[in-house]
C-alpha positions as CSV (number, residue, x, y, z in Angstrom):
1,M,25.9,-9.3,-30.8
2,K,26.3,-11.9,-33.5
3,A,26.1,-15.5,-32.6
4,P,29.9,-16.4,-33.1
5,C,30.9,-13.4,-30.9
6,F,28.3,-14.4,-28.3
7,R,29.6,-18.0,-28.2
8,E,33.2,-16.7,-27.8
9,W,32.2,-14.3,-25.0
10,F,30.1,-17.0,-23.2
11,A,32.9,-19.5,-23.4
12,A,35.3,-17.0,-21.6
13,L,33.0,-16.6,-18.6
14,P,34.5,-19.4,-16.5
15,A,37.9,-17.6,-16.7
16,L,36.5,-14.5,-14.9
17,N,37.6,-13.9,-11.3
18,Q,35.2,-13.2,-8.5
19,P,35.1,-9.3,-8.8
20,Q,34.6,-9.7,-12.6
21,R,31.7,-12.1,-12.2
22,L,30.0,-9.8,-9.7
23,Q,30.4,-6.9,-12.1
24,V,28.8,-9.0,-14.9
25,L,25.9,-10.0,-12.7
26,D,25.3,-6.4,-11.7
27,A,25.3,-5.4,-15.4
28,L,22.8,-8.1,-16.3
29,R,20.5,-7.6,-13.3
30,P,18.4,-4.7,-14.8
31,A,17.9,-6.7,-18.1
32,A,16.8,-9.8,-16.1
33,G,14.6,-7.6,-13.9
34,L,13.0,-6.0,-17.0
35,H,12.2,-9.4,-18.6
36,E,10.6,-10.6,-15.3
37,V,8.5,-7.4,-14.9
38,L,7.3,-7.5,-18.5
39,A,6.3,-11.2,-18.0
40,L,4.4,-10.2,-14.9
41,I,2.6,-7.4,-16.6
42,E,1.5,-9.7,-19.4
43,Q,0.2,-12.3,-16.9
44,C,-1.8,-9.7,-15.0
45,R,-3.3,-8.0,-18.0
46,S,-3.9,-10.6,-20.6
47,P,-7.1,-12.0,-19.0
48,G,-9.9,-9.6,-19.7
49,R,-7.8,-6.8,-21.3
50,R,-9.9,-3.9,-22.4
51,C,-9.5,-0.3,-23.4
52,P,-9.1,1.9,-20.3
53,H,-10.7,4.8,-22.1
54,C,-14.0,3.4,-23.4
55,R,-14.0,-0.2,-21.9
56,C,-14.1,-1.8,-25.3
57,E,-12.8,-5.4,-25.4
58,R,-11.7,-5.3,-29.0
59,W,-8.2,-4.1,-29.8
60,N,-5.2,-4.8,-32.0
61,R,-1.5,-4.7,-31.4
62,H,0.0,-1.3,-32.4
63,G,3.8,-1.5,-32.0
64,H,6.0,-1.1,-28.9
65,A,7.0,1.9,-26.8
66,N,9.0,2.1,-23.6
67,D,9.5,-1.7,-23.6
68,L,5.7,-2.3,-23.5
69,Q,3.4,-3.6,-26.2
70,R,1.0,-0.9,-27.4
71,Y,-2.7,-1.6,-28.4
72,R,-5.2,0.4,-30.4
73,C,-8.9,0.3,-29.5
74,F,-11.3,-0.7,-32.3
75,S,-14.0,1.6,-30.8
76,C,-12.4,4.9,-29.8
77,R,-9.2,4.4,-31.8
78,R,-7.0,5.5,-28.9
79,T,-3.8,3.7,-28.0
80,F,-2.9,2.3,-24.7
81,N,-0.5,-0.2,-23.0
82,D,-1.0,-2.6,-20.1
83,L,0.0,0.1,-17.5
84,T,-2.3,2.9,-18.8
85,G,-4.7,3.9,-16.1
86,T,-2.6,2.3,-13.3
87,P,-0.4,4.1,-10.7
88,L,2.7,2.7,-12.5
89,A,1.9,4.4,-15.8
90,R,4.9,6.4,-17.2
91,L,7.3,5.2,-14.5
92,R,10.8,4.4,-15.9
93,L,13.6,2.0,-15.0
94,K,11.3,-1.0,-15.0
95,G,14.2,-3.4,-14.6
96,K,14.7,-2.1,-11.0
97,W,11.1,-2.4,-9.9
98,L,11.2,-5.8,-8.4
99,D,14.4,-4.9,-6.5
100,Y,12.7,-1.9,-5.1
101,L,9.6,-3.9,-4.1
102,E,11.9,-6.0,-2.0
103,T,13.0,-2.9,-0.1
104,L,9.3,-2.2,0.5
105,R,8.8,-5.6,2.0
106,A,11.8,-4.9,4.2
107,S,10.4,-1.5,5.3
108,R,13.5,0.4,4.1
109,P,13.5,4.2,4.6
110,V,13.7,6.3,1.4
111,R,17.4,6.9,1.3
112,A,18.3,3.4,2.2
113,A,16.1,2.0,-0.5
114,A,17.5,4.5,-3.0
115,D,21.1,3.4,-2.2
116,E,20.2,-0.2,-2.4
117,V,18.5,0.0,-5.8
118,K,20.8,2.7,-7.1
119,V,18.2,5.4,-7.9
120,H,17.8,8.9,-6.7
121,R,16.0,9.4,-3.4
122,N,13.2,11.4,-5.1
123,T,12.7,8.5,-7.4
124,A,12.5,6.1,-4.5
125,F,9.9,8.3,-2.7
126,R,7.8,8.6,-5.8
127,W,7.9,4.9,-6.4
128,R,7.0,4.2,-2.8
129,H,3.6,6.0,-3.1
130,R,2.9,4.8,-6.7
131,F,3.4,1.2,-5.6
132,L,1.3,1.6,-2.4
133,D,-1.6,3.4,-4.1
134,R,-3.5,0.1,-4.7
135,V,-2.1,-1.6,-1.6
136,K,-4.0,0.7,0.7
137,E,-7.3,-0.5,-0.8
138,D,-6.6,-4.2,-0.1
139,R,-8.9,-4.7,2.8
140,P,-11.0,-7.7,3.9
141,A,-14.6,-7.6,2.7
142,R,-16.1,-8.3,6.1
143,L,-15.1,-8.5,9.8
144,S,-17.0,-11.3,11.5
145,G,-17.3,-13.0,14.9
146,I,-15.9,-10.7,17.6
147,A,-14.5,-7.5,16.1
148,E,-12.5,-5.0,18.2
149,A,-12.3,-1.3,17.2
150,D,-10.3,1.5,18.7
151,E,-8.6,4.7,17.6
152,M,-5.0,5.8,17.8
153,F,-3.8,9.4,17.4
154,I,-0.7,10.8,15.9
155,L,0.4,14.4,15.4
156,E,-0.9,16.0,12.2
157,S,2.0,16.6,9.8
158,Q,2.4,18.8,6.7
159,K,5.8,17.4,6.0
160,G,6.9,18.3,2.5
161,S,4.2,21.0,1.9
162,R,5.3,24.3,0.4
163,K,2.6,26.2,2.3
164,L,1.5,25.6,5.8
165,D,-1.9,26.5,7.3
166,R,-0.3,26.8,10.8
167,P,3.0,28.0,12.3
168,A,5.9,25.6,11.5
169,R,7.0,23.1,14.2
170,K,10.7,22.4,14.7
171,R,11.5,18.7,14.2
172,G,8.0,17.5,14.5
173,G,7.2,19.2,17.7
174,T,4.2,18.5,20.0
175,A,0.6,19.5,20.0
176,S,-0.1,22.9,21.7
177,R,-3.1,21.5,23.6
178,R,-3.3,18.5,25.8
179,G,-5.5,15.5,25.1
180,I,-7.4,14.7,21.9
181,S,-7.7,17.8,19.7
182,R,-7.9,18.9,16.1
183,E,-4.1,18.8,16.0
184,L,-4.1,15.0,15.9
185,D,-4.9,12.7,13.1
186,C,-7.4,9.9,14.1
187,I,-6.6,6.4,12.8
188,L,-9.5,4.0,13.3
189,V,-8.5,0.3,13.5
190,A,-10.9,-2.6,13.5
191,R,-9.7,-6.2,13.8
192,D,-11.5,-9.5,14.3
193,R,-10.2,-12.5,16.1
194,S,-9.1,-14.1,12.8
195,R,-6.7,-11.2,12.4
196,Q,-8.6,-9.5,9.5
197,T,-7.8,-5.8,9.8
198,V,-9.5,-2.7,8.5
199,D,-7.9,0.7,9.1
200,T,-8.6,4.2,7.9
201,V,-7.9,7.9,8.7
202,T,-11.2,9.3,9.8
203,G,-9.9,12.9,10.1
204,R,-8.6,15.1,12.9
205,G,-9.8,15.0,16.4
206,P,-12.1,12.4,18.1
207,V,-14.1,10.0,16.0
208,S,-17.8,10.6,15.6
209,K,-20.8,8.5,14.8
210,V,-21.0,9.8,11.3
211,Q,-17.4,8.9,10.6
212,L,-18.0,5.4,12.0
213,E,-20.9,5.0,9.6
214,R,-18.7,6.0,6.7
215,H,-15.6,4.1,7.5
216,L,-16.5,1.1,9.7
217,L,-20.1,0.1,8.9
218,P,-19.4,-1.2,5.3
219,F,-16.9,-3.8,6.8
220,L,-19.0,-5.2,9.6
221,D,-20.9,-8.5,9.2
222,R,-24.5,-8.5,10.2
223,D,-24.0,-10.9,13.1
224,V,-20.7,-9.3,14.3
225,L,-20.1,-8.5,18.0
226,L,-18.4,-5.1,18.2
227,V,-16.1,-4.6,21.2
228,T,-14.8,-1.1,21.9
229,D,-13.8,1.1,24.7
230,A,-16.4,3.3,26.5
231,N,-16.4,6.0,23.8
232,A,-20.1,7.2,23.4
233,A,-19.7,7.4,19.6
234,Y,-19.5,3.6,19.3
235,R,-22.5,3.1,21.6
236,A,-24.6,5.5,19.4
237,F,-23.3,4.0,16.2
238,A,-24.2,0.4,17.3
239,R,-27.6,1.4,18.6
240,A,-28.5,3.2,15.4
241,H,-27.6,0.2,13.2
242,G,-28.7,-2.7,15.4
243,I,-25.1,-4.0,15.9
244,A,-24.4,-6.1,19.0
245,H,-22.0,-4.1,21.1
246,Q,-19.9,-4.5,24.2
247,A,-17.8,-1.8,25.8
248,V,-14.7,-2.2,28.0
249,N,-14.3,0.6,30.5
250,A,-10.5,0.9,30.6
251,S,-10.7,4.2,32.6
252,A,-12.3,2.2,35.5
253,G,-9.5,-0.4,35.4
254,E,-11.5,-3.0,33.3
255,R,-9.3,-4.8,30.8
256,L,-11.1,-8.1,30.2
257,R,-14.3,-10.0,31.0
258,L,-15.8,-13.2,29.8
259,G,-18.9,-13.1,27.5
260,P,-21.1,-15.7,25.9
261,Q,-19.1,-15.5,22.7
262,G,-15.6,-15.4,24.2
263,P,-13.3,-12.9,26.0
264,I,-14.4,-9.3,25.8
265,H,-11.4,-7.0,25.4
266,V,-9.6,-4.7,22.9
267,Q,-6.1,-6.0,23.5
268,N,-5.7,-7.3,19.9
269,V,-6.4,-3.9,18.3
270,N,-4.3,-2.1,21.0
271,A,-1.4,-4.5,20.2
272,Y,-1.7,-3.6,16.6
273,H,-1.6,0.1,17.5
274,G,1.7,-0.6,19.3
275,R,3.2,-2.4,16.3
276,L,2.1,0.3,14.0
277,R,3.7,3.1,16.2
278,E,6.9,1.2,16.5
279,W,7.0,0.5,12.7
280,L,6.5,4.2,11.9
281,M,9.3,5.4,14.0
282,P,12.2,4.9,11.5
283,F,10.5,7.1,9.0
284,H,10.9,10.1,11.3
285,G,7.4,11.5,10.7
286,V,4.8,10.7,8.0
287,A,2.9,13.4,6.2
288,S,-0.8,13.3,6.9
289,R,-1.7,13.2,3.2
290,Y,0.3,10.0,2.8
291,L,-0.8,8.3,6.0
292,P,-3.4,6.0,4.2
293,N,-0.5,4.6,2.1
294,Y,1.5,3.8,5.2
295,L,-1.5,2.1,6.8
296,G,-1.9,-0.1,3.8
297,W,1.8,-0.9,3.8
298,R,1.8,-1.9,7.4
299,R,-1.4,-3.9,7.1
300,M,0.2,-5.8,4.2
301,L,3.3,-6.7,6.3
302,D,1.3,-7.6,9.4
303,G,-1.0,-10.0,7.6
304,G,2.0,-11.9,6.2
305,N,0.1,-12.6,3.0
306,I,2.7,-10.9,0.7
307,T,5.8,-13.1,0.7
308,S,7.5,-12.0,-2.5
309,A,8.0,-9.0,-4.7
310,D,5.9,-10.7,-7.4
311,Q,2.9,-10.7,-5.2
312,L,3.3,-7.1,-4.2
313,F,3.7,-6.1,-7.9
314,R,0.4,-7.8,-8.8
315,L,-1.3,-6.0,-6.0
316,A,0.3,-2.7,-7.0
317,V,-0.9,-2.9,-10.6
318,G,-4.5,-3.8,-9.7
319,P,-7.1,-5.1,-12.1
320,I,-7.9,-1.7,-13.6
321,H,-8.7,-2.7,-17.2
322,S,-10.9,-5.7,-16.2
323,R,-13.1,-3.9,-13.7
324,R,-16.7,-3.3,-14.7
């Protein structure tokens, strides 16, 4: 639009009635959202930008494509943009990303998020797991002091799969066997008294010493006191690695006892289990293959560290190009 036409149009804005103003704001929202997203991408990527193909730090600008600045590497001569190599590569409708991230912060189901952002429900589902791909890796480096650990189990689900390796269950169904079996996904949650949380899907069935070594050991501080229930796998794990360990025998009615470092219980981690189960209910079943994404999503919300869509976007992009 030429400048005189723009000035004439801009001067007429005060004459618009309320519905017309809302219509103009809705029309301008994607453009404003696109500008904000492009500015965030530039802020995240400009420090330490490097070629995602060969890690070379020398590049030159090479035009624009899909609203993004392209670059050409001096070494391998391949082109890239600031989203190449990230989970957000090749996603469209960038102007709606921040609005969608607000629906993630509000834990909206797929259809509700799609209606709110005005995209197809398949797009909303795809965006959900692209944006959460890096969020699930955002864990604390170490658990220190008194760290509680316990497992929770949910029914294994192949929701959305074209082929099942078992007979189909109607509306979720229930396990065919009582107790802890291979029909249940095991979610290990460890949480210290400063509310630092580590969670992971260890597999199906009861947790083992080998799984604890793989999923829990890297996050435990050397001087940590590990508090668990009476599961023998924890006792063998702690003994093998010289970790201070206290067990609470809940089956014998023991809930809490006093120790030299403070109260010995697993109530914090069990409370987290309860919040996680309640939070999962509106989704009406989560496919097992996507369960790590939902765990990261819930951990992000429970920590309260993500207070805006901008912060979530920075976490979703991740420092791919600057990693060594």
